[in-house]
mmCIF file with all atom_site columns, C-alpha atoms in Angstrom:
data_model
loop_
_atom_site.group_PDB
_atom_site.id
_atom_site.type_symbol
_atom_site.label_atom_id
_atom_site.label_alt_id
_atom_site.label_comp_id
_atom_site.label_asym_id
_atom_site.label_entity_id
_atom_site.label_seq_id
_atom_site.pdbx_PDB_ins_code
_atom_site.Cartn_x
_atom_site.Cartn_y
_atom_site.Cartn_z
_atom_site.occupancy
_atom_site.B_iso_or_equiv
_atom_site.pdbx_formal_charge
_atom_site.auth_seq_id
_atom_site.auth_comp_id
_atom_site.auth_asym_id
_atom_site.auth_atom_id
_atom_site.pdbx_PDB_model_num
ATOM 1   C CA . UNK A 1 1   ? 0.000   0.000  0.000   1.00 0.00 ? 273 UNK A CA 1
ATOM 2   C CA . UNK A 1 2   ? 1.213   3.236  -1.043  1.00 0.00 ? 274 UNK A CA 1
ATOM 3   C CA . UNK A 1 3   ? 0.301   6.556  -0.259  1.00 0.00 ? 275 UNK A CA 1
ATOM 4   C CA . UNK A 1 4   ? 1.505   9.661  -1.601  1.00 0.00 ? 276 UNK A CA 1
ATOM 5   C CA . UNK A 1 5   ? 1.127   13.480 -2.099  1.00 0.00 ? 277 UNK A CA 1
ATOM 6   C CA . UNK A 1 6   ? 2.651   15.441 -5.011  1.00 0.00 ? 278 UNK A CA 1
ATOM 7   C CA . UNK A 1 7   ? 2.747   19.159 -4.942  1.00 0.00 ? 279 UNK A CA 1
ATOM 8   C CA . UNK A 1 8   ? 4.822   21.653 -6.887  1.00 0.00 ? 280 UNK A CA 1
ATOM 9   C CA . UNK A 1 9   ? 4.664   25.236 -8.279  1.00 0.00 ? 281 UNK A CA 1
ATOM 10  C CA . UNK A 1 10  ? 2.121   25.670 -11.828 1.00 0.00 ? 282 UNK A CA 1
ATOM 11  C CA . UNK A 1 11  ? 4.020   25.009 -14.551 1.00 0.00 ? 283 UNK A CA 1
ATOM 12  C CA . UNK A 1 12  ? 6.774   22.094 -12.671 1.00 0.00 ? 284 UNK A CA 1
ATOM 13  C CA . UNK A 1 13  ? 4.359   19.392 -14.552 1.00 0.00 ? 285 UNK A CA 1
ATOM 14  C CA . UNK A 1 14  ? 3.141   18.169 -11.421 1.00 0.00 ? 286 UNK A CA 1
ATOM 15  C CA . UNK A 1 15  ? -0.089  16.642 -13.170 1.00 0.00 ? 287 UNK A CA 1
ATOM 16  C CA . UNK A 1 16  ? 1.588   14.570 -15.885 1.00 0.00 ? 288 UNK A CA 1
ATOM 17  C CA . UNK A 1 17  ? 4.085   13.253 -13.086 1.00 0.00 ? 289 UNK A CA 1
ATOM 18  C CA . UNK A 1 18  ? 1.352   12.692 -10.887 1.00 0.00 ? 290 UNK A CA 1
ATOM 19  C CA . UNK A 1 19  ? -0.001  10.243 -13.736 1.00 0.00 ? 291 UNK A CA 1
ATOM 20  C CA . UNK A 1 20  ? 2.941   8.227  -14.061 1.00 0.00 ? 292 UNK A CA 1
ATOM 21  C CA . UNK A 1 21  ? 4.288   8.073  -10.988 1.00 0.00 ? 293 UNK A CA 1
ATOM 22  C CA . UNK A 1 22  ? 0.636   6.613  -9.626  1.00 0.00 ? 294 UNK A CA 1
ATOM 23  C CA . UNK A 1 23  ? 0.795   4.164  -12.645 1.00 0.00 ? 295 UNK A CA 1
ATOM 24  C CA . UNK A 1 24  ? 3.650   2.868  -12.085 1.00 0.00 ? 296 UNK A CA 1
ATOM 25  C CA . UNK A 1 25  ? 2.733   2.431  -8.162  1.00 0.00 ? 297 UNK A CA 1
ATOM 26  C CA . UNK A 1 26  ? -0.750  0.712  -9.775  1.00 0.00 ? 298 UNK A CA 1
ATOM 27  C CA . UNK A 1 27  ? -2.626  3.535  -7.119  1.00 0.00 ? 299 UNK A CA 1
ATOM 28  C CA . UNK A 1 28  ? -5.518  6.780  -8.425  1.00 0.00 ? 300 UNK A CA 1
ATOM 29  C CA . UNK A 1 29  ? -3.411  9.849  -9.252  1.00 0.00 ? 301 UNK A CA 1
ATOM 30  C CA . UNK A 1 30  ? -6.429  11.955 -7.181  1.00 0.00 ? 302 UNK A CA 1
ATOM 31  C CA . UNK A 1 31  ? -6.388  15.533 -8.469  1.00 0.00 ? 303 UNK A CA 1
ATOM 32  C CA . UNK A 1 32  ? -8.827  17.931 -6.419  1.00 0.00 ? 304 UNK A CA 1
ATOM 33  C CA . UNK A 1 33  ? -9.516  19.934 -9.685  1.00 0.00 ? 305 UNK A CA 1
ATOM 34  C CA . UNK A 1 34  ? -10.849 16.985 -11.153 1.00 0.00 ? 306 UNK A CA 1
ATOM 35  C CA . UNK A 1 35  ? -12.656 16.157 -8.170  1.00 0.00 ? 307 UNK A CA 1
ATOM 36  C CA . UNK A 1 36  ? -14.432 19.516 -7.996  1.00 0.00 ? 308 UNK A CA 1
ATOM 37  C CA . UNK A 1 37  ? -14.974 19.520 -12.131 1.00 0.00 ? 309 UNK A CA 1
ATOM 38  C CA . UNK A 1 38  ? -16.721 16.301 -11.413 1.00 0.00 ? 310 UNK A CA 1
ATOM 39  C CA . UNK A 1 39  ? -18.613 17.138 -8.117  1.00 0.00 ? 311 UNK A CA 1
ATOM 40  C CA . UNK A 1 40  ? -20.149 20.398 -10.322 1.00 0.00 ? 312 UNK A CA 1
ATOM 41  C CA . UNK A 1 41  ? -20.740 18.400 -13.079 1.00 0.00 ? 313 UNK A CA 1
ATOM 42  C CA . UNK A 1 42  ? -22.567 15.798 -11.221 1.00 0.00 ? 314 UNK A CA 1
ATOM 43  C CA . UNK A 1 43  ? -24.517 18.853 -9.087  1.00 0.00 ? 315 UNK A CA 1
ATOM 44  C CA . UNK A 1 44  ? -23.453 16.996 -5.793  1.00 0.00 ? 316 UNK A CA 1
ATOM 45  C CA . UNK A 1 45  ? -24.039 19.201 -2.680  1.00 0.00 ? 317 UNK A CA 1
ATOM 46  C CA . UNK A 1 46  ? -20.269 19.268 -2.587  1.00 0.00 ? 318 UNK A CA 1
ATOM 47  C CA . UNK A 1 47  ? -20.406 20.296 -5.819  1.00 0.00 ? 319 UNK A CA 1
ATOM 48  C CA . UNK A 1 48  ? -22.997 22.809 -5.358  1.00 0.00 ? 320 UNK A CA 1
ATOM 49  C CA . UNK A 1 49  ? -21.074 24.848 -2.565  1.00 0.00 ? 321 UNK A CA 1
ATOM 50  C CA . UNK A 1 50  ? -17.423 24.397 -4.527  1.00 0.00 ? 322 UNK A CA 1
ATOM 51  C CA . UNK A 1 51  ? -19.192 25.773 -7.248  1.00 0.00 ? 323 UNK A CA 1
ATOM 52  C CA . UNK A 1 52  ? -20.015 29.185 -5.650  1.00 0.00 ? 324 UNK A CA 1
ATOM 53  C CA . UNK A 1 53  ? -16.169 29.813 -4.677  1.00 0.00 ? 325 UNK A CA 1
ATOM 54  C CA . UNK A 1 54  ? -15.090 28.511 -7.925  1.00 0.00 ? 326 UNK A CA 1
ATOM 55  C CA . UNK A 1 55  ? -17.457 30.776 -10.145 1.00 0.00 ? 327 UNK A CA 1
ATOM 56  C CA . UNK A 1 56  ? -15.660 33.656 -8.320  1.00 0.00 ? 328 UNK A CA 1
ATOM 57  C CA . UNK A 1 57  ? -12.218 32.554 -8.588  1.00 0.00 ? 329 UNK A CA 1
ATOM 58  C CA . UNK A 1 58  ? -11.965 31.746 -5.025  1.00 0.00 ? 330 UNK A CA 1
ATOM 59  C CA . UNK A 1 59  ? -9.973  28.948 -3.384  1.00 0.00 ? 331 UNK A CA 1
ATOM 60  C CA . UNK A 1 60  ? -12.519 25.920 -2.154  1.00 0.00 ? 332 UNK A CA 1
ATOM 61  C CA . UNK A 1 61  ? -12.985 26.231 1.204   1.00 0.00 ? 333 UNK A CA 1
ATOM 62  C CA . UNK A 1 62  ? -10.823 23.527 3.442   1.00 0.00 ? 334 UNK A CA 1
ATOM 63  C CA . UNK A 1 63  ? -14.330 21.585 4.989   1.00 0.00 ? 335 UNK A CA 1
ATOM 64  C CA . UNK A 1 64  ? -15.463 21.093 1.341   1.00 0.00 ? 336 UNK A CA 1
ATOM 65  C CA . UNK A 1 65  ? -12.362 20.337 -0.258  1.00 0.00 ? 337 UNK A CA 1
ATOM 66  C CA . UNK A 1 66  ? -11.414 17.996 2.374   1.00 0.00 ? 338 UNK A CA 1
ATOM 67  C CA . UNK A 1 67  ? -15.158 16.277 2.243   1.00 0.00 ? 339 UNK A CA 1
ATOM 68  C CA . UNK A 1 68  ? -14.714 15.947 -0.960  1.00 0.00 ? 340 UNK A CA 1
ATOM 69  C CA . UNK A 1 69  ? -11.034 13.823 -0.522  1.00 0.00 ? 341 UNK A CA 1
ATOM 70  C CA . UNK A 1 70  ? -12.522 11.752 2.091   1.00 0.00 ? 342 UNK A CA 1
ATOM 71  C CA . UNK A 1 71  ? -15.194 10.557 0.525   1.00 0.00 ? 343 UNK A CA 1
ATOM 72  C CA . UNK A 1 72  ? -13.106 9.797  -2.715  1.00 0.00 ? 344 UNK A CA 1
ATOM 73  C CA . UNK A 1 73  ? -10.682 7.546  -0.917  1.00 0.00 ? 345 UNK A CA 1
ATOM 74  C CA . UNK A 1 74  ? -13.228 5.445  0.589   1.00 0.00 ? 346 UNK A CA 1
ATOM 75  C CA . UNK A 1 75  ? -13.735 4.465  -3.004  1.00 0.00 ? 347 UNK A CA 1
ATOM 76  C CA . UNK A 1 76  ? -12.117 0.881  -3.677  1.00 0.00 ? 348 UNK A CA 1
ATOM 77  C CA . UNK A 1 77  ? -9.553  1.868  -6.231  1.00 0.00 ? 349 UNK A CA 1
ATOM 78  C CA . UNK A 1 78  ? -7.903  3.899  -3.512  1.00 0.00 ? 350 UNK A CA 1
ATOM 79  C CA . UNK A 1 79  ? -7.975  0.751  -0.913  1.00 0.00 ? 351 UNK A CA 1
ATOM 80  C CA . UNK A 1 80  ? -4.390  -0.170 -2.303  1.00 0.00 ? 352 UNK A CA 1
ATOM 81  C CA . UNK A 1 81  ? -3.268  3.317  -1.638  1.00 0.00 ? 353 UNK A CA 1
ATOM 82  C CA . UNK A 1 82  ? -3.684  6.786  -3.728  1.00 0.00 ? 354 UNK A CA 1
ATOM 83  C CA . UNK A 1 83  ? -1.234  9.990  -4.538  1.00 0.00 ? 355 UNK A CA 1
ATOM 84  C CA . UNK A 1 84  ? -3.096  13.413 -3.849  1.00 0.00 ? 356 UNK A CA 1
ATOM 85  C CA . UNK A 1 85  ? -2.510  15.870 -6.471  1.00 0.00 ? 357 UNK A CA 1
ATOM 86  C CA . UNK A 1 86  ? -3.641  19.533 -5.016  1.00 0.00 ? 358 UNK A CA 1
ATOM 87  C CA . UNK A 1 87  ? -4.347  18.220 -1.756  1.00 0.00 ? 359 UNK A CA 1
ATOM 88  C CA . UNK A 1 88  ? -3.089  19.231 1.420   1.00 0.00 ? 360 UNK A CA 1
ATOM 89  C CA . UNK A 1 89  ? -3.049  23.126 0.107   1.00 0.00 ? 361 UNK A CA 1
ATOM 90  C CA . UNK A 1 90  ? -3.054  24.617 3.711   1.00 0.00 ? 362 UNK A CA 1
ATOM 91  C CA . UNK A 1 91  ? -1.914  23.484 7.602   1.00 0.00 ? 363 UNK A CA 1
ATOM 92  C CA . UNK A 1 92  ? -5.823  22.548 8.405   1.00 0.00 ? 364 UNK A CA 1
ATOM 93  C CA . UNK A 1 93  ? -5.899  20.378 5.472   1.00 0.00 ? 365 UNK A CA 1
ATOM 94  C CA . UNK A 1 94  ? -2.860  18.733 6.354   1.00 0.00 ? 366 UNK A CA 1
ATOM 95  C CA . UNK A 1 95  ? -4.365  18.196 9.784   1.00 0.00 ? 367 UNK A CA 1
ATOM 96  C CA . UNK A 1 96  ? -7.420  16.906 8.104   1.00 0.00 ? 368 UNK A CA 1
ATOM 97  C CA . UNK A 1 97  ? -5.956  14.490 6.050   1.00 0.00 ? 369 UNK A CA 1
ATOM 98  C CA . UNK A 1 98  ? -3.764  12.978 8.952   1.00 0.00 ? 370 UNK A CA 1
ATOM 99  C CA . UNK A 1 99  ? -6.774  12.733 10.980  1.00 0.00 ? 371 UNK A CA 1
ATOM 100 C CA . UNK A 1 100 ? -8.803  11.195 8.232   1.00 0.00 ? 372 UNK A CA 1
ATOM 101 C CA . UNK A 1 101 ? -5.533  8.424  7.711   1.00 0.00 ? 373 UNK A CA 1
ATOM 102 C CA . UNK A 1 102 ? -5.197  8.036  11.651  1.00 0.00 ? 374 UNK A CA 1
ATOM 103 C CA . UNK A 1 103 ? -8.482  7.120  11.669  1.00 0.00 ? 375 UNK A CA 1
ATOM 104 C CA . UNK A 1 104 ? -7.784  3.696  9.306   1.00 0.00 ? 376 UNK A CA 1
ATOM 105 C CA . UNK A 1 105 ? -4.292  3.408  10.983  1.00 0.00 ? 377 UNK A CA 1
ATOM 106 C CA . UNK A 1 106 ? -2.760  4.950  7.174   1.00 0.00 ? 378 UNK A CA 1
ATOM 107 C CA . UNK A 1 107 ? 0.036   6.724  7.672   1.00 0.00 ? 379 UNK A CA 1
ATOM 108 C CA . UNK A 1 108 ? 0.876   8.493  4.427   1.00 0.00 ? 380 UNK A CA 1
ATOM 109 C CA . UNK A 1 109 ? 4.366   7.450  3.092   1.00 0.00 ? 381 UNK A CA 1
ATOM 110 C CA . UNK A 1 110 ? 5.777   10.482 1.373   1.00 0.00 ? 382 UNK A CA 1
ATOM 111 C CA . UNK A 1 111 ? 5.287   13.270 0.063   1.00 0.00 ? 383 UNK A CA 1
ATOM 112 C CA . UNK A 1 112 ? 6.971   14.542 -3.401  1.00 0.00 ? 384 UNK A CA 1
ATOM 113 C CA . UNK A 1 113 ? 7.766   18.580 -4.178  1.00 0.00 ? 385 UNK A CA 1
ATOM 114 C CA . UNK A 1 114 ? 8.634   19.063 -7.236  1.00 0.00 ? 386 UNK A CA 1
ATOM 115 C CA . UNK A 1 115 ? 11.137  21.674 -7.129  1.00 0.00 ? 387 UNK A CA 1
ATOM 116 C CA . UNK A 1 116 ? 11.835  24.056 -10.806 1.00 0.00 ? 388 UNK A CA 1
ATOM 117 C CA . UNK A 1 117 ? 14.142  27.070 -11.385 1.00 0.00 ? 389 UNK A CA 1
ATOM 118 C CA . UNK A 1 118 ? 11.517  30.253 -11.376 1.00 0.00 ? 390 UNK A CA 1
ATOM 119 C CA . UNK A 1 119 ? 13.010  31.261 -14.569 1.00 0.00 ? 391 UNK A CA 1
ATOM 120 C CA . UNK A 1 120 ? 12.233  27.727 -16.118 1.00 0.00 ? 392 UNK A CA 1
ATOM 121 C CA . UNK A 1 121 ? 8.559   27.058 -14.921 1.00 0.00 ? 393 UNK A CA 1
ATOM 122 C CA . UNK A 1 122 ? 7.881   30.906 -16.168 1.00 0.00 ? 394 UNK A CA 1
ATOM 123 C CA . UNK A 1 123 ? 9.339   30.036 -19.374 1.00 0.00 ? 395 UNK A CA 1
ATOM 124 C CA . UNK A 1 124 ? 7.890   27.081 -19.569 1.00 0.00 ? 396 UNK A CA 1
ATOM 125 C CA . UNK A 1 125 ? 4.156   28.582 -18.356 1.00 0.00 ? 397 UNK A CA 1
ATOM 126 C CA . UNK A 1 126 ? 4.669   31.601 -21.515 1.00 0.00 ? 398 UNK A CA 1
ATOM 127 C CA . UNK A 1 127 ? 5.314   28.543 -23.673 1.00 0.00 ? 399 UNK A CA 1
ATOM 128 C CA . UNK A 1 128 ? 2.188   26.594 -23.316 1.00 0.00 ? 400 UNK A CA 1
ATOM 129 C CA . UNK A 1 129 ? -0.145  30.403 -23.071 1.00 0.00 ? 401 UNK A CA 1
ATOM 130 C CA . UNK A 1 130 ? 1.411   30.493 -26.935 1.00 0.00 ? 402 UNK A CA 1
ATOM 131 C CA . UNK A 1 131 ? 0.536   26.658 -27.778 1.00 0.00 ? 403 UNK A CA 1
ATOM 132 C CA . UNK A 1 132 ? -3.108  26.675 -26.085 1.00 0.00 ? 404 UNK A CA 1
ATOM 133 C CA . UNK A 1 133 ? -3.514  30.643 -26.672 1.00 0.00 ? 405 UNK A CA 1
ATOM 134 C CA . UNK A 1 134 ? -3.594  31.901 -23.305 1.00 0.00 ? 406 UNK A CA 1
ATOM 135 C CA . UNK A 1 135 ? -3.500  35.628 -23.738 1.00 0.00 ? 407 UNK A CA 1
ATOM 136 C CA . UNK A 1 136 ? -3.866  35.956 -19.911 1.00 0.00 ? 408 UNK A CA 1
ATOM 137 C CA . UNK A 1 137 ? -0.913  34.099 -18.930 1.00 0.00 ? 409 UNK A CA 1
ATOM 138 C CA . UNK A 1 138 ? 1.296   37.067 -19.090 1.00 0.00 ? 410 UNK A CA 1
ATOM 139 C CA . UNK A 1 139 ? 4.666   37.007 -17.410 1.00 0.00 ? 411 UNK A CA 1
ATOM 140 C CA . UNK A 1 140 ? 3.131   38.741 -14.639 1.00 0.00 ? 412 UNK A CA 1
ATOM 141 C CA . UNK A 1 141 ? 0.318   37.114 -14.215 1.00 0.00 ? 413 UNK A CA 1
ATOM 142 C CA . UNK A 1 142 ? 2.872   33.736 -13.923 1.00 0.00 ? 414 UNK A CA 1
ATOM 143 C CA . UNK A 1 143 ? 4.908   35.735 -11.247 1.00 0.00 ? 415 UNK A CA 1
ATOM 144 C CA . UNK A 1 144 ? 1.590   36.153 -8.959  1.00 0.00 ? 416 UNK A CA 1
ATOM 145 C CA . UNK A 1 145 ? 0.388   32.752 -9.293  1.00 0.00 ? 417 UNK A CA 1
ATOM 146 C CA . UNK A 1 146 ? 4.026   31.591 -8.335  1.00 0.00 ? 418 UNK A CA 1
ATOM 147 C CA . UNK A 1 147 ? 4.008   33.754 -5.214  1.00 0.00 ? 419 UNK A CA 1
ATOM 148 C CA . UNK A 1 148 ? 0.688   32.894 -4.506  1.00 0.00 ? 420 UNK A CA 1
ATOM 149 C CA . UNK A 1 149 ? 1.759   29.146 -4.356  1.00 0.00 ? 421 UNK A CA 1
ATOM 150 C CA . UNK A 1 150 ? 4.874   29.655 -2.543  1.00 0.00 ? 422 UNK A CA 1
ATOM 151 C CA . UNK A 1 151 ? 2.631   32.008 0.227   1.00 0.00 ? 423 UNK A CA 1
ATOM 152 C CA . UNK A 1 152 ? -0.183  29.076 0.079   1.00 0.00 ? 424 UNK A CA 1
ATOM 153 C CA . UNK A 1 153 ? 2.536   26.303 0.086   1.00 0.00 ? 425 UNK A CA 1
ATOM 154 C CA . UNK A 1 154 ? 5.275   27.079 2.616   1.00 0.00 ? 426 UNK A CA 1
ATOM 155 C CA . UNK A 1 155 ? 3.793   26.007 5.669   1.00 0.00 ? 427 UNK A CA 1
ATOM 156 C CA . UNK A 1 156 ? 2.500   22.782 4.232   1.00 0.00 ? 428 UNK A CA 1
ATOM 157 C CA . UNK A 1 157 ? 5.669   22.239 2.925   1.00 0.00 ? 429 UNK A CA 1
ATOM 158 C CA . UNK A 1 158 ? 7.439   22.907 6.476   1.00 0.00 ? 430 UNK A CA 1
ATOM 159 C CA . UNK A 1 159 ? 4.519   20.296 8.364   1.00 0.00 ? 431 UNK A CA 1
ATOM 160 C CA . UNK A 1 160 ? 6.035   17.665 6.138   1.00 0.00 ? 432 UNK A CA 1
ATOM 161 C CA . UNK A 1 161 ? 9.756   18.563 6.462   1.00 0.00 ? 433 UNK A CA 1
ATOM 162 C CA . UNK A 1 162 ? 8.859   18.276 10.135  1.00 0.00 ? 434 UNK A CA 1
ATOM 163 C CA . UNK A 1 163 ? 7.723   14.767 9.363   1.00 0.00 ? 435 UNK A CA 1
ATOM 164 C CA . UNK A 1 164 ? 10.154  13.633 7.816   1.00 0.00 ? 436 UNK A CA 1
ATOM 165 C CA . UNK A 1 165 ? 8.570   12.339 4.473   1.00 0.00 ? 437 UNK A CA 1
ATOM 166 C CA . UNK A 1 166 ? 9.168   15.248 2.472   1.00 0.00 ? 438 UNK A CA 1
ATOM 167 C CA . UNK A 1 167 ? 11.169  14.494 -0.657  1.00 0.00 ? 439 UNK A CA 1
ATOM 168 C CA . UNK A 1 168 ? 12.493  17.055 -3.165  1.00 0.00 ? 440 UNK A CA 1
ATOM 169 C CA . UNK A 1 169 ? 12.885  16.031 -6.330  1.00 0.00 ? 441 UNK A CA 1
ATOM 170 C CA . UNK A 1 170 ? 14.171  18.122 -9.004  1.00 0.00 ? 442 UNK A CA 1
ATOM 171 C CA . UNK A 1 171 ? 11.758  18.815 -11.489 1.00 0.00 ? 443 UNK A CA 1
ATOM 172 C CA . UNK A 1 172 ? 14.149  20.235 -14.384 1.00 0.00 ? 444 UNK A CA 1
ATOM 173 C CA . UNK A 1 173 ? 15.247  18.552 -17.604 1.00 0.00 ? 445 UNK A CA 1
ATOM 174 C CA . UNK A 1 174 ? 13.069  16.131 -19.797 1.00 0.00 ? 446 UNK A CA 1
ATOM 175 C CA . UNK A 1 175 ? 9.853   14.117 -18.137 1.00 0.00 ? 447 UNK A CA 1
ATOM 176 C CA . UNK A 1 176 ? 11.044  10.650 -18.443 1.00 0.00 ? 448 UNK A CA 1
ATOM 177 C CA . UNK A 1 177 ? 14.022  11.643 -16.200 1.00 0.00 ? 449 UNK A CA 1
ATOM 178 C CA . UNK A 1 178 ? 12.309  13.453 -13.600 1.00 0.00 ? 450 UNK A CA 1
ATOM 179 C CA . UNK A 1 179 ? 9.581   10.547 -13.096 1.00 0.00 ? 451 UNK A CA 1
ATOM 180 C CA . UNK A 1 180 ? 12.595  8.331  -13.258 1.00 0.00 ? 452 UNK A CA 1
ATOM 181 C CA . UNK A 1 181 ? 14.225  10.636 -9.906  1.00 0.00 ? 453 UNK A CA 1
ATOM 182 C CA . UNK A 1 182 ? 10.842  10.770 -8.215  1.00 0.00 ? 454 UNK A CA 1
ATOM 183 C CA . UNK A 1 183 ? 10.244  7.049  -8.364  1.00 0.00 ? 455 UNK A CA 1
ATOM 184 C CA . UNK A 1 184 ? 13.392  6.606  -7.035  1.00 0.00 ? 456 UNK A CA 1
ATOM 185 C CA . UNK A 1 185 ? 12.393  8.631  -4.327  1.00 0.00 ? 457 UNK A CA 1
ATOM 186 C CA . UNK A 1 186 ? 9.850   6.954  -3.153  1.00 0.00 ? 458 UNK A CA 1
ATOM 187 C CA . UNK A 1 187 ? 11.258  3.439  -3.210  1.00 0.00 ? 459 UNK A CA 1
ATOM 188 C CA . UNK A 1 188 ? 13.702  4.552  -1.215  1.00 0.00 ? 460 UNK A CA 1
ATOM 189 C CA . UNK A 1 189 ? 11.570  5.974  1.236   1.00 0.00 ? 461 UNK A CA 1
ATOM 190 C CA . UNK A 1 190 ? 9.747   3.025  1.121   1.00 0.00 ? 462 UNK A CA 1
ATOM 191 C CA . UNK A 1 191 ? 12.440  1.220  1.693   1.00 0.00 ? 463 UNK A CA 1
ATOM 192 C CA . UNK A 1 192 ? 14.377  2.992  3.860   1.00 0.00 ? 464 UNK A CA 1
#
């Protein structure tokens, strides 16, 4: 049983790695944006009270987001373990979520930050606004949603330092390589 978290600054290609790495652990890759696209979608009461933060642009509130994680690993796919994508975002999530894993004697294994050069995850951000014609991903639009994540990250970041199952991985250079460093990682964290 496996069970991971994978957070990193927009643009460090956190989802795609979140993809493989859970494939290759045979566990969900559980992304809360997905899980809120499909609570809305579905008109779930959880989706019907994300939806009124996320019409506004507003962060999910930590009670709804973390409903909505709880109920989705109760689901049997995520009985042989998971990797959170987007989840914890704040300390009383991460308090949440080690509740809600106390509670089935779970304790969560690691915890992977993907860690990217500023200069590269903003070049890299102004590269796919040109591909998928983002004309509101502006270089300084990237620079506020980078300090936004480092201001909304830190602490969570610290709680699992604190741990000890935070892993840094360095999330430069081509995809197959970084995958290949954060597997590694893990194993030997799972090892260890």
């Amino acid at each position: 049983m496996t069970r991971l978290i994978i957070m990193g600054p927009p643009g460090s290609g956190k989802g795609t790695q979140a993809e493989h790495i859970a494939h290759h652990f045979a566990i969900p890759a559980i992304s809360t944006g997905d899980l809120f696209r499909a609570h809305v979608r579905d008109k779930t009461t959880l989706g019907a009270e994300a939806g009124k933060y996320m019409d506004h642009g507003e962060f999910v509130p930590d009670g709804i987001t973390t409903a909505m994680v709880s109920q989705r690993l109760e689901e049997p796919d995520a009985g042989a373990g998971f990797l959170l994508d987007g989840f914890p975002r704040t300390v009383a999530q991460v308090d949440a979520l080690e509740d809600l894993l106390s509670a089935k004697q779970q304790p969560l294994d690691a915890v992977l930050a993907l860690s990217v050069d500023d200069d590269e995850l903003v070049a890299r951000m102004l590269r796919r606004a040109q591909e998928q014609g983002r004309s509101d991903d502006t270089e300084s639009v990237i620079q506020r949603r980078l300090e936004l994540y480092r201001d909304e990250t830190a602490a969570v970041v610290s709680a699992y330092s604190k741990r000890g199952i935070l892993l840094i991985v360095d999330g430069s250079g081509d995809r197959e390589q970084i995958t290949a460093k954060a597997i590694a990682a893990v194993e030997s964290a799972l090892t260890g």
